[in-house]
CSV table of C-alpha atoms and ligand atoms in Angstrom, one decimal:
chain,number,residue,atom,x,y,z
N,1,UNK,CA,-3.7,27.2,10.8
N,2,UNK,CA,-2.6,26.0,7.5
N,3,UNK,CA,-5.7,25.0,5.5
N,4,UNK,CA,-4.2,22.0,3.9
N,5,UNK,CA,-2.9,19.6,7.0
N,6,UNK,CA,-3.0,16.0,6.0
N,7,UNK,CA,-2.7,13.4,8.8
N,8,UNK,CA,-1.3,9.5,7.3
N,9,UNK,CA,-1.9,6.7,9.3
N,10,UNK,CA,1.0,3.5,7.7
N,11,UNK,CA,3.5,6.9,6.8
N,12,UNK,CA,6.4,4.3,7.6
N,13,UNK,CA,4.8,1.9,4.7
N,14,UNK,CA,5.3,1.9,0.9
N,15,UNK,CA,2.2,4.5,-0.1
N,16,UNK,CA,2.9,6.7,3.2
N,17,UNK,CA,6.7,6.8,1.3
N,18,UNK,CA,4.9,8.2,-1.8
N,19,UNK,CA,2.1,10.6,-0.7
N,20,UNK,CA,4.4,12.0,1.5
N,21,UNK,CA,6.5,13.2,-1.3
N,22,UNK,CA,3.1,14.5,-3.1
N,23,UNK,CA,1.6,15.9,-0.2
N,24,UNK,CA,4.9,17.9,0.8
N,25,UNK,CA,5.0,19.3,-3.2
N,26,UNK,CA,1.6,20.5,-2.7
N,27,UNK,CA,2.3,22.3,-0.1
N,28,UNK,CA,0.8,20.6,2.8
N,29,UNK,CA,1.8,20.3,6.6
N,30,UNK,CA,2.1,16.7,7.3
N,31,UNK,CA,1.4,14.8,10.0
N,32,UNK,CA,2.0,11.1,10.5
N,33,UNK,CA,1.5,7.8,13.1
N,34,UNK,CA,4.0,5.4,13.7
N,35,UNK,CA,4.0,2.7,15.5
N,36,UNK,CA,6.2,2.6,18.7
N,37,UNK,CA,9.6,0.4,18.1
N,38,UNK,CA,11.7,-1.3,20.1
N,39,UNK,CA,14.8,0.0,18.3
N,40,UNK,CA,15.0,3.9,17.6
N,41,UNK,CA,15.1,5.4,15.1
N,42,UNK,CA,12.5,3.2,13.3
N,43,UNK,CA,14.5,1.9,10.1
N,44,UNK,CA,11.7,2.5,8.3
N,45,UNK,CA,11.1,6.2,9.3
N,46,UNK,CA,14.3,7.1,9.7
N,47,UNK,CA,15.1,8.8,6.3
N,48,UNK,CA,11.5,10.3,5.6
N,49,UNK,CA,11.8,13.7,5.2
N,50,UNK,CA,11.2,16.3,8.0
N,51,UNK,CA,12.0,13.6,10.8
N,52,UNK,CA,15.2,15.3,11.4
N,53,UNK,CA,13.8,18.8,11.2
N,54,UNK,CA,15.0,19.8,7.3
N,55,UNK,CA,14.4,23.4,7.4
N,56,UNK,CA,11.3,23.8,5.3
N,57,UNK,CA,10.2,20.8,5.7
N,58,UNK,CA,6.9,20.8,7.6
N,59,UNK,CA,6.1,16.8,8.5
N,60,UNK,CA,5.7,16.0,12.3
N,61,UNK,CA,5.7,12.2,13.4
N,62,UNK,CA,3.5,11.0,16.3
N,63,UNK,CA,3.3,7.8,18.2
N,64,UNK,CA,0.1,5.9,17.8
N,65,UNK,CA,-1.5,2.7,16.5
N,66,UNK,CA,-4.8,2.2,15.3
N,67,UNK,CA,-5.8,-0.3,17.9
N,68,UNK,CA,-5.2,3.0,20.8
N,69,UNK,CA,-8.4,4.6,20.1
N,70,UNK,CA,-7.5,7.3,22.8
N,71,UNK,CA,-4.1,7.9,21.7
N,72,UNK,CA,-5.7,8.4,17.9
N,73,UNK,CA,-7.9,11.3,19.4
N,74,UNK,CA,-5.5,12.7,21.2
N,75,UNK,CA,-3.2,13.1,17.4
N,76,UNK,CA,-6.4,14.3,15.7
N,77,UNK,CA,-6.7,17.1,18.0
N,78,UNK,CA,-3.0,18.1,18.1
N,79,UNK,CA,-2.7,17.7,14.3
N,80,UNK,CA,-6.2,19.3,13.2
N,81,UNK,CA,-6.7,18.0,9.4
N,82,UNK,CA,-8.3,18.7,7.3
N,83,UNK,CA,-7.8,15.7,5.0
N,84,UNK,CA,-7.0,11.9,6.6
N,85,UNK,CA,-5.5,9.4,4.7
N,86,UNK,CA,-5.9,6.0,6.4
N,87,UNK,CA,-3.1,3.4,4.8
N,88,UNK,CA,-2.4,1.8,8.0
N,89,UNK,CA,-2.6,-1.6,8.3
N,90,UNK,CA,-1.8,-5.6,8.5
N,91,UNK,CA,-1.4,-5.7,4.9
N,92,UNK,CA,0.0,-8.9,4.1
N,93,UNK,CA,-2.4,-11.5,2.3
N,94,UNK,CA,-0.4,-14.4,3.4
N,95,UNK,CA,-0.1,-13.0,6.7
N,96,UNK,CA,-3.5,-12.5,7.2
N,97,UNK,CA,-4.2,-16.8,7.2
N,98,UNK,CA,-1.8,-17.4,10.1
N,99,UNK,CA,-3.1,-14.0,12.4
N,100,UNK,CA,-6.8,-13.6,11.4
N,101,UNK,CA,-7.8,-11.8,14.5
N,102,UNK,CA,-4.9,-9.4,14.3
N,103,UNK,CA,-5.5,-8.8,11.0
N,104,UNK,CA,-9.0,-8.0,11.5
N,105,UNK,CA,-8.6,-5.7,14.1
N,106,UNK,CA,-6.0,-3.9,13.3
N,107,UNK,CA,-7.8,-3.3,10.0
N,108,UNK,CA,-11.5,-3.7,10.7
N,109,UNK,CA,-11.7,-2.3,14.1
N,110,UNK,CA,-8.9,0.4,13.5
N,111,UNK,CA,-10.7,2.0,10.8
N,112,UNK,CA,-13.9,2.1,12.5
N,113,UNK,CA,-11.7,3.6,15.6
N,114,UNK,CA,-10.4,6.3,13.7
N,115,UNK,CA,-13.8,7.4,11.7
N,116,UNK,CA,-15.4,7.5,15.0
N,117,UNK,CA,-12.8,9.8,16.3
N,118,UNK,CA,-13.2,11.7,13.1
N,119,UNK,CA,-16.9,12.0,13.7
N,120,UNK,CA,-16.3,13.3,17.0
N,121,UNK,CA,-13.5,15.6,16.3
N,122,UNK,CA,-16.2,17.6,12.9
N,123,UNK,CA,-18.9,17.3,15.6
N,124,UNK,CA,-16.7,18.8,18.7
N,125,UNK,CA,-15.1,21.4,16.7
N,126,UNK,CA,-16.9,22.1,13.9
N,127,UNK,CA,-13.7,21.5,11.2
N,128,UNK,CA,-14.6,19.5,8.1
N,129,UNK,CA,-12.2,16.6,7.2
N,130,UNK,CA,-12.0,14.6,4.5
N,131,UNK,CA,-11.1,11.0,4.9
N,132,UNK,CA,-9.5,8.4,2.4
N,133,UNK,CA,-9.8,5.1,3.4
N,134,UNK,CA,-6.9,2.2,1.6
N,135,UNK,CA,-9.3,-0.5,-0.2
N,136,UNK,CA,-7.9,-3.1,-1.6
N,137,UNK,CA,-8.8,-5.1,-5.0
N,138,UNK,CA,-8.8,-8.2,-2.7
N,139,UNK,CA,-12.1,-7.3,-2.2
N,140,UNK,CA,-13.3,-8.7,-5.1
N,141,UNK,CA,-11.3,-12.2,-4.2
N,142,UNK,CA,-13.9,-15.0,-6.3
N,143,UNK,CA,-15.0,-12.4,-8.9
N,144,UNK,CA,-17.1,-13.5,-11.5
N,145,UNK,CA,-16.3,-11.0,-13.9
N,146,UNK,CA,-13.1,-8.8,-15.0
N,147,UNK,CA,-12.4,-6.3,-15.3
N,148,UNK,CA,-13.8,-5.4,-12.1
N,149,UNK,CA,-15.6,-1.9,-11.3
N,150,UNK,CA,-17.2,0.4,-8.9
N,151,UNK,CA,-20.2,-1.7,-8.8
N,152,UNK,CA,-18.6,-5.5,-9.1
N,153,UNK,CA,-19.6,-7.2,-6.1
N,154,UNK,CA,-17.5,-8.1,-3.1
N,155,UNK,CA,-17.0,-11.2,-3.0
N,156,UNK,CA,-13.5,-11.6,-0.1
N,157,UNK,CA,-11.2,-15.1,-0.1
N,158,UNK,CA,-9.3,-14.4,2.9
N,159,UNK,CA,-9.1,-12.9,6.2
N,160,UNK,CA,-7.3,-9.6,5.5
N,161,UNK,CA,-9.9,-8.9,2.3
N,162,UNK,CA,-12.9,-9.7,4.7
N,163,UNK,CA,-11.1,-6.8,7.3
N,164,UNK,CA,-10.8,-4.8,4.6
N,165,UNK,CA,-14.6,-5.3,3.1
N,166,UNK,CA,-15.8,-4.3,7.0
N,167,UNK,CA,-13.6,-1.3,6.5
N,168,UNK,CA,-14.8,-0.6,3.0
N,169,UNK,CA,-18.7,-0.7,4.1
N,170,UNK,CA,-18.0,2.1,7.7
N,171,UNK,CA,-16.5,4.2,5.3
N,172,UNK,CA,-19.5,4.8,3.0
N,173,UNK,CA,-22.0,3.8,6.1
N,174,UNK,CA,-19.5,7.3,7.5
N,175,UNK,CA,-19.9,9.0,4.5
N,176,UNK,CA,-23.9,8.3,4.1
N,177,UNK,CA,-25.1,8.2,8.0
N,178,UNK,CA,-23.0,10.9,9.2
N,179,UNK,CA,-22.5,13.2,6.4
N,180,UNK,CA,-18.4,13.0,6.4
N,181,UNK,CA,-16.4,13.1,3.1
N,182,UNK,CA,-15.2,9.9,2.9
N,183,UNK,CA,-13.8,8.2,-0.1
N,184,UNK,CA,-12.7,4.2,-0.8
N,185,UNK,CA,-9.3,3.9,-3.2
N,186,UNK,CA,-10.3,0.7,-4.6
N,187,UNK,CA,-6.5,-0.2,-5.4
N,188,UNK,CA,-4.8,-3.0,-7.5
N,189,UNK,CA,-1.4,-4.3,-6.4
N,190,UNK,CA,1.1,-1.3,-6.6
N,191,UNK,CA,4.7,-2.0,-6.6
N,192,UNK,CA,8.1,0.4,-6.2
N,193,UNK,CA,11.9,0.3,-4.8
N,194,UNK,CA,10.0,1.1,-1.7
N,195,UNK,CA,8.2,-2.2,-1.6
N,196,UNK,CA,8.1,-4.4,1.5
N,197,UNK,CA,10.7,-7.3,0.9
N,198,UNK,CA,7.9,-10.1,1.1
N,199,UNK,CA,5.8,-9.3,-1.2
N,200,UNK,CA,6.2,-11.3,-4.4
N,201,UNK,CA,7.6,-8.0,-7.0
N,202,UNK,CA,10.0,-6.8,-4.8
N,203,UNK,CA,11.3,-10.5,-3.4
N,204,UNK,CA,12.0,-11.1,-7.2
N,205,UNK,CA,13.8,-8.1,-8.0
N,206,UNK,CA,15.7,-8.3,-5.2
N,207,UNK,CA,16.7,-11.6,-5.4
N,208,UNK,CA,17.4,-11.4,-8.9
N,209,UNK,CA,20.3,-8.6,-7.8
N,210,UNK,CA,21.8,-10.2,-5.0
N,211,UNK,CA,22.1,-13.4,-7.5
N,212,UNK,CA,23.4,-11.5,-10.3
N,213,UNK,CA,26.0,-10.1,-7.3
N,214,UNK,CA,26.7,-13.7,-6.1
N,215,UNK,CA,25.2,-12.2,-2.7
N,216,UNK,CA,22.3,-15.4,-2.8
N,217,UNK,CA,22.1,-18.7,-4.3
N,218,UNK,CA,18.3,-19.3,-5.0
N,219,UNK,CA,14.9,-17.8,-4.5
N,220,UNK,CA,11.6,-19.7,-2.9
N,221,UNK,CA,8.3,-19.2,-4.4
N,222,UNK,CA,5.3,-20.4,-4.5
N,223,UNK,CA,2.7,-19.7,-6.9
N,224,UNK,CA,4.3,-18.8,-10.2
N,225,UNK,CA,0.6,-19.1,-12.2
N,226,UNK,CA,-0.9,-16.0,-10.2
N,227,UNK,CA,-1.6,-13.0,-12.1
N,228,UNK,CA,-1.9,-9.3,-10.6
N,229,UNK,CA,-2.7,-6.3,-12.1
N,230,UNK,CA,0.8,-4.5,-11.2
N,231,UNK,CA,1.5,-0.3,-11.6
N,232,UNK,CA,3.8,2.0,-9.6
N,233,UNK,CA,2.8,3.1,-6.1
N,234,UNK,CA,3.7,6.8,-6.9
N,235,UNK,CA,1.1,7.1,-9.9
N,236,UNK,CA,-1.2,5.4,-7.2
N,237,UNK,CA,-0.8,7.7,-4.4
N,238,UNK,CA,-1.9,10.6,-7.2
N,239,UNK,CA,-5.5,9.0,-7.4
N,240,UNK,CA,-5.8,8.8,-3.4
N,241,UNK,CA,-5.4,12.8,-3.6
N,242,UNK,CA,-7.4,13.3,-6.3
N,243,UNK,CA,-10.2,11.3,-4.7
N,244,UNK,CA,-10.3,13.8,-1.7
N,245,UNK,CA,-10.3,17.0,-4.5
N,246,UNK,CA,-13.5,16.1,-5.4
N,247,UNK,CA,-16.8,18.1,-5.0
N,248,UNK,CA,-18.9,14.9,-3.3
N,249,UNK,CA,-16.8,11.9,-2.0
N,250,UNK,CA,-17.6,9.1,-4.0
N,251,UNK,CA,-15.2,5.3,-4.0
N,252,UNK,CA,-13.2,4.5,-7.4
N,253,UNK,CA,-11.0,1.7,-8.5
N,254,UNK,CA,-7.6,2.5,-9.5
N,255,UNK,CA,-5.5,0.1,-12.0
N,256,UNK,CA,-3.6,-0.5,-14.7
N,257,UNK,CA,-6.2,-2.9,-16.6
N,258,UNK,CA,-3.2,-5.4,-17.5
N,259,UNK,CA,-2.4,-8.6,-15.9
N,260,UNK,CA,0.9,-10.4,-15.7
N,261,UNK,CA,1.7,-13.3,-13.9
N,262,UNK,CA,4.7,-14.2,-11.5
N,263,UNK,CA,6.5,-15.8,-14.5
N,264,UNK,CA,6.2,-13.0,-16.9
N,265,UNK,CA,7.2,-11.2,-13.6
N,266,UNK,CA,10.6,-13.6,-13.4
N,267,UNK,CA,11.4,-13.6,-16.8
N,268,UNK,CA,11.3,-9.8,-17.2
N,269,UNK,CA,13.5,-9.2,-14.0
N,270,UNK,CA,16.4,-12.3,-14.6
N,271,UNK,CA,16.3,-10.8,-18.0
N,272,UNK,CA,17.3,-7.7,-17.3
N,273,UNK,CA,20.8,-8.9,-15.8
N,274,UNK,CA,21.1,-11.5,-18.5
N,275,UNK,CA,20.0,-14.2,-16.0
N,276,UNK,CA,17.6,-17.2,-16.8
N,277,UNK,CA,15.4,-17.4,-13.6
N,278,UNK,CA,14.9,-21.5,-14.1
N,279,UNK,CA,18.2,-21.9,-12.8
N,280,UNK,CA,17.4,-20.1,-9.4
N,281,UNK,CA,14.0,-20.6,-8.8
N,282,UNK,CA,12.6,-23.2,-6.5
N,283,UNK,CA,9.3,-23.9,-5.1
N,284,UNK,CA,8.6,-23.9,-1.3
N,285,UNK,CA,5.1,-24.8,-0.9
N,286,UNK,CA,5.1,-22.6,2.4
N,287,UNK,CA,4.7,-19.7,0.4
N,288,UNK,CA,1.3,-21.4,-1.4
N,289,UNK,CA,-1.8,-19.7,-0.5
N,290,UNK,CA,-5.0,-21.7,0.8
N,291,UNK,CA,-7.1,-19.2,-1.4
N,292,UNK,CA,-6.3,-16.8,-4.4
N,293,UNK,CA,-8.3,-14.1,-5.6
N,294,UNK,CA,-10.2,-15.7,-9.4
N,295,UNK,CA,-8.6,-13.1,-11.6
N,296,UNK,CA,-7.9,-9.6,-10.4
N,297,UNK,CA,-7.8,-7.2,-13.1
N,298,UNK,CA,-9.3,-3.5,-12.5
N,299,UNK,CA,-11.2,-1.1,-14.7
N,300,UNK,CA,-10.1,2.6,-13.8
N,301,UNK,CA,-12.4,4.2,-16.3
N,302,UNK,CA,-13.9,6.3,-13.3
N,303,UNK,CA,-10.9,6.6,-12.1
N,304,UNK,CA,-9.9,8.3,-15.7
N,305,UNK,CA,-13.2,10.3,-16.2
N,306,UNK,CA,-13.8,11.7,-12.9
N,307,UNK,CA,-10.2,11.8,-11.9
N,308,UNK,CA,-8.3,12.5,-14.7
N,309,UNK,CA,-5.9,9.7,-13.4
N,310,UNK,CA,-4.2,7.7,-15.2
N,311,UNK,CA,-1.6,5.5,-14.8
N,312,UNK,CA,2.3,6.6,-16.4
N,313,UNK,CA,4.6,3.9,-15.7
N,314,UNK,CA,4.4,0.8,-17.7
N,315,UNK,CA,5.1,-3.1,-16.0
N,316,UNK,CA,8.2,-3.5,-18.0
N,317,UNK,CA,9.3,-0.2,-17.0
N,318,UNK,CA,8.4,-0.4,-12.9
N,319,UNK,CA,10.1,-3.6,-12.8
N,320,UNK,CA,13.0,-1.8,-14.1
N,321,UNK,CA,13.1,0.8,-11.8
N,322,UNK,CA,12.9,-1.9,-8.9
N,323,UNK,CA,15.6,-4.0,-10.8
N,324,UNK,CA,17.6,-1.3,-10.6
N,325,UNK,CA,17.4,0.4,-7.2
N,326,UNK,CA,17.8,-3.4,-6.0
N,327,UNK,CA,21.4,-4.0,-7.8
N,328,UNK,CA,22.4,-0.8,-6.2
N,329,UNK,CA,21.4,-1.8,-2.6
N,330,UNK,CA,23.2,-5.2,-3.5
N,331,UNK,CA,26.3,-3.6,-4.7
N,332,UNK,CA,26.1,-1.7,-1.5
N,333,UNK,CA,25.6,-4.8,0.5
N,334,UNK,CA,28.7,-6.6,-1.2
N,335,UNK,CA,30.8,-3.9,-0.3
N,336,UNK,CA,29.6,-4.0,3.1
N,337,UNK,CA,30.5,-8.2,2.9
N,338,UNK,CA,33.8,-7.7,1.8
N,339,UNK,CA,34.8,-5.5,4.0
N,340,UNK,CA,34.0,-8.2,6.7
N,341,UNK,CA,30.5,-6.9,7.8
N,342,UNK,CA,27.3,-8.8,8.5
N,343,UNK,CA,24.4,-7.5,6.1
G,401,NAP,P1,2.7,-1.3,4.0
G,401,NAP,O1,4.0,-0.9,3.3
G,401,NAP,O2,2.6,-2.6,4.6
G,401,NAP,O3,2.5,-0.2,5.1
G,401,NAP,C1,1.5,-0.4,6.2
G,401,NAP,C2,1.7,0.6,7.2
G,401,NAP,O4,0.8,0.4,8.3
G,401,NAP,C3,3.1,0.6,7.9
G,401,NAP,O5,3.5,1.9,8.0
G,401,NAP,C4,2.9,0.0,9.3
G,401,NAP,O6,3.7,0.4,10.3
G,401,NAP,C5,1.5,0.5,9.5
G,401,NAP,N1,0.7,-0.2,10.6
G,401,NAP,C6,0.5,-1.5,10.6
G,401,NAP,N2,-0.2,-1.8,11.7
G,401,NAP,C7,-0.5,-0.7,12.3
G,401,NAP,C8,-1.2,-0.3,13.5
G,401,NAP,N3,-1.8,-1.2,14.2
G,401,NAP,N4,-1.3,1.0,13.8
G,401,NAP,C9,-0.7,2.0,13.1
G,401,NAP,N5,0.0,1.7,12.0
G,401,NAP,C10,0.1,0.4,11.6
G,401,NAP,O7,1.5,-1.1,3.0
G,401,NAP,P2,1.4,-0.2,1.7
G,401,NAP,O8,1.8,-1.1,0.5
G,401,NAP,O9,2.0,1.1,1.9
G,401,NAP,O10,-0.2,-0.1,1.6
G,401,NAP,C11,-0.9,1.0,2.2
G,401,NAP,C12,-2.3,0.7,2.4
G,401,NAP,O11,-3.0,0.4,1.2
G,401,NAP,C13,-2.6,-0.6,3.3
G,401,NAP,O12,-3.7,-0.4,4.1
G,401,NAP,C14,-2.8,-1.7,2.3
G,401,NAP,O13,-3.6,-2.7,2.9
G,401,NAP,C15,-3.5,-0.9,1.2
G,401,NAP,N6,-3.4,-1.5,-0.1
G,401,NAP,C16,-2.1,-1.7,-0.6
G,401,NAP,C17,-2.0,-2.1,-2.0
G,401,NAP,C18,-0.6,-2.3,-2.6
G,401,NAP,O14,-0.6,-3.0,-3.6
G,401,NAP,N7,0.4,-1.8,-2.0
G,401,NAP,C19,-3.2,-2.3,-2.7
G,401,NAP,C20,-4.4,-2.1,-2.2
G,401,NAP,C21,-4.5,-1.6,-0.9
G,401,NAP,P3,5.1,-0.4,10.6
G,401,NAP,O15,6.1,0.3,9.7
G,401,NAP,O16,5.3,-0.1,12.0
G,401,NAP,O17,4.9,-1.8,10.3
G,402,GDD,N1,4.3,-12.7,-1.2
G,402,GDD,C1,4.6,-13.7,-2.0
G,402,GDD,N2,5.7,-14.5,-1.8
G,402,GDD,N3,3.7,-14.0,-3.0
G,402,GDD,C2,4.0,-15.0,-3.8
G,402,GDD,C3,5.1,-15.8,-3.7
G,402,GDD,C4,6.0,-15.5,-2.6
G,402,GDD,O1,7.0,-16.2,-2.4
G,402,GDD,N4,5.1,-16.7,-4.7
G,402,GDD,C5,4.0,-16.5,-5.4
G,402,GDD,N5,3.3,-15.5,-4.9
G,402,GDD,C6,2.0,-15.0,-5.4
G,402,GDD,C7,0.9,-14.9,-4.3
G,402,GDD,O2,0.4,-16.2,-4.1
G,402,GDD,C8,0.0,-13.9,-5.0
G,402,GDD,O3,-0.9,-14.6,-5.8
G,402,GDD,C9,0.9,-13.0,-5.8
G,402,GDD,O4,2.2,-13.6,-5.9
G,402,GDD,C10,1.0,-11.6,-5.2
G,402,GDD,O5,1.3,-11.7,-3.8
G,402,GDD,P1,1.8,-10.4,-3.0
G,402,GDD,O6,2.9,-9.7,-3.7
G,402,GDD,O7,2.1,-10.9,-1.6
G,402,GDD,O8,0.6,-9.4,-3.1
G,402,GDD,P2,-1.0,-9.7,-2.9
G,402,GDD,O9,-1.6,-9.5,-4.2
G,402,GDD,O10,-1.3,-10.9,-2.1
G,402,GDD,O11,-1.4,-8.4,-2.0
G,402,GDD,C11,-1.0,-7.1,-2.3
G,402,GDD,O12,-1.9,-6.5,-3.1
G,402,GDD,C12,-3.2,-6.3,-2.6
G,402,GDD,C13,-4.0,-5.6,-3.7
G,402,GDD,O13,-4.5,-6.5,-4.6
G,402,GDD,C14,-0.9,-6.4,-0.9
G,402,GDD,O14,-0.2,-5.1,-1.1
G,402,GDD,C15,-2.2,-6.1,-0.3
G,402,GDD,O15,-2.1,-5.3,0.9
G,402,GDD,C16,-3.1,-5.4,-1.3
G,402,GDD,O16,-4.4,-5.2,-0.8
């Protein structure tokens, strides 16, 4: 057996993208869930690397969902890793208000199915694995202080942050009951062409393209005053792997240390294609949230010390990069138009 198998739960998301590409440099069999879809092959798995069988390419793709806590044994035993990285999950904010209880246990509950399956899997065979579990920044929601830190408290404003802070406490409870190296990526907002469409960076920078292309008339927001602390998903996914290199498994929060908010965000991205945003923009109050986080800004110095992680792509340059990647799909997409097709 190879003694570098990694197993990613969410390969089909954004950071499963990224770490795949890492993991597969290093050297590492991959294994991956994905969900089951109605239409095959998955759009969103399609293109990952390995699906097809590339020759040298060592990725293998199983079926499963976090909620199946039978199906998830079943993979563990097949795939034997030796490192788990858990980015699975209901991970839209905005989402989370309208399905709480989906939210919770597909985030909650499915993290807690898979470290108990990991804790039976060390105990039944003996094999050590190491576990990363996807934290999330929302955790600190009503802060009282920023920067935040390792040892900010947890203070959650909405249902997907309170999943993830019951996530966030079985993974050290893991780590310090059971004895399993377990570590929790505290992550800021991390952004890339790879984005989903609905999240605020990406719904910009694409709309900004297909209105520069004539492809969309305006773009509904809602709240252009909220701030993020916003780097690139591929410096992120660096610090996950890190994390699990370590000689005791320990949690660390990984960010840029700079806020922007939406506007700056709009202004930057219109500005690129010589487009002023107040003429596209409008406000939808549908997109307004009940709760925001107080100000979400993260200190990484562990991150840097420990780690030696540290973030290499600027805001002005990763909304570039998305700018830019998005023009192309709408160049692709007018072509497709014009040619008398439905995109
Ligand atoms: P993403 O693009 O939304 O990907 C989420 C993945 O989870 C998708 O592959 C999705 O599969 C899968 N999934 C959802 N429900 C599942 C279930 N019940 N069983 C198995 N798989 C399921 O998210 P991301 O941006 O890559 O983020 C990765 C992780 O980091 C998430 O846990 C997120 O909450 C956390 N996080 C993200 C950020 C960020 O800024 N990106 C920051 C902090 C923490 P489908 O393709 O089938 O939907
Ligand atoms: N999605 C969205 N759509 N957000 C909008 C919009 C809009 O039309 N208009 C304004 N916003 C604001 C939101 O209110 C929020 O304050 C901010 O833009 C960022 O929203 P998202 O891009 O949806 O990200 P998020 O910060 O809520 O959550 C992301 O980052 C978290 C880490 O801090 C997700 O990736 C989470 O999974 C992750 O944990």
């Amino acid at each position: 057996m190879n003694d570098k198998t990694a197993l990613i739960t969410g390969i089909s998301g954004q950071d499963g993208f990224y770490l795949s590409e890492l993991l597969l440099s290093e050297g590492y069999r991959l294994h991956g869930i994905r969900r089951r879809s109605g239409s095959f092959p998955s759009s969103r798995v399609e293109h990952r690397p390995g699906n097809h069988g590339t020759p040298g390419v060592d990725v293998h793709l199983h079926v499963g969902d976090l909620l199946d806590p039978i199906g998830l044994r079943r993979i563990i035993s097949e795939a034997q890793p030796t490192e788990v990285y858990n980015l699975a999950a209901q991970s839209h904010v905005h989402a989370s208000f309208e399905d709480p209880i989906y939210t919770a246990q597909v985030v909650a509950m499915g993290t807690l199915n898979l470290l108990e399956a990991l804790r039976d899997y060390r105990d039944g065979t003996g094999r050590e694995v190491r576990f990363y579990q996807a934290s999330s920044s929302e955790m600190f929601g009503k802060a009282r202080e920023a920067p935040q830190n390792e040892r900010t408290p947890l203070r959650p404003r909405n249902p997907y942050a309170c999943a993830k802070v019951h996530a966030f406490w079985q993974t050290v409870t893991y780590r310090e009951a059971y004895n399993l190296f377990t570590c929790n990526g505290i992550l800021y907002n991390h952004e890339s062409p790879r984005r989903g469409e609905n999240y605020v960076t990406r719904k910009i920078t694409r709309a900004a393209a297909r209105i520069k292309l004539g492809l969309q008339e305006h773009l509904y927001l809602g709240n252009l005053d909220a701030r993020r602390d916003w780097g690139f998903a591929g410096d992120y996914v660096r610090a996950m792997w890190l994390m699990l290199r370590q000689d005791e498994p320990e949690d660390y929060v990984v960010a840029t240390g700079q806020t922007h908010s939406v506007r700056e965000l709009l202004d930057e991205a219109f500005g690129l294609l010589d487009l002023d945003w107040h003429d596209y923009v409008r406000s939808d109050p549908r997109y307004i949230r009940p709760t925001e986080p107080t100000l979400l800004c993260g200190d990484a110095s562990k991150a840097r010390t420990q780690l030696g992680w540290r973030p290499t792509v600027t805001f002005a340059e990763l909304v570039r990069m998305m700018v830019e990647a998005d023009l192309q799909a709408a160049e692709r997409d007018r072509t497709l138009t014009e040619a008398g097709y439905t995109v």
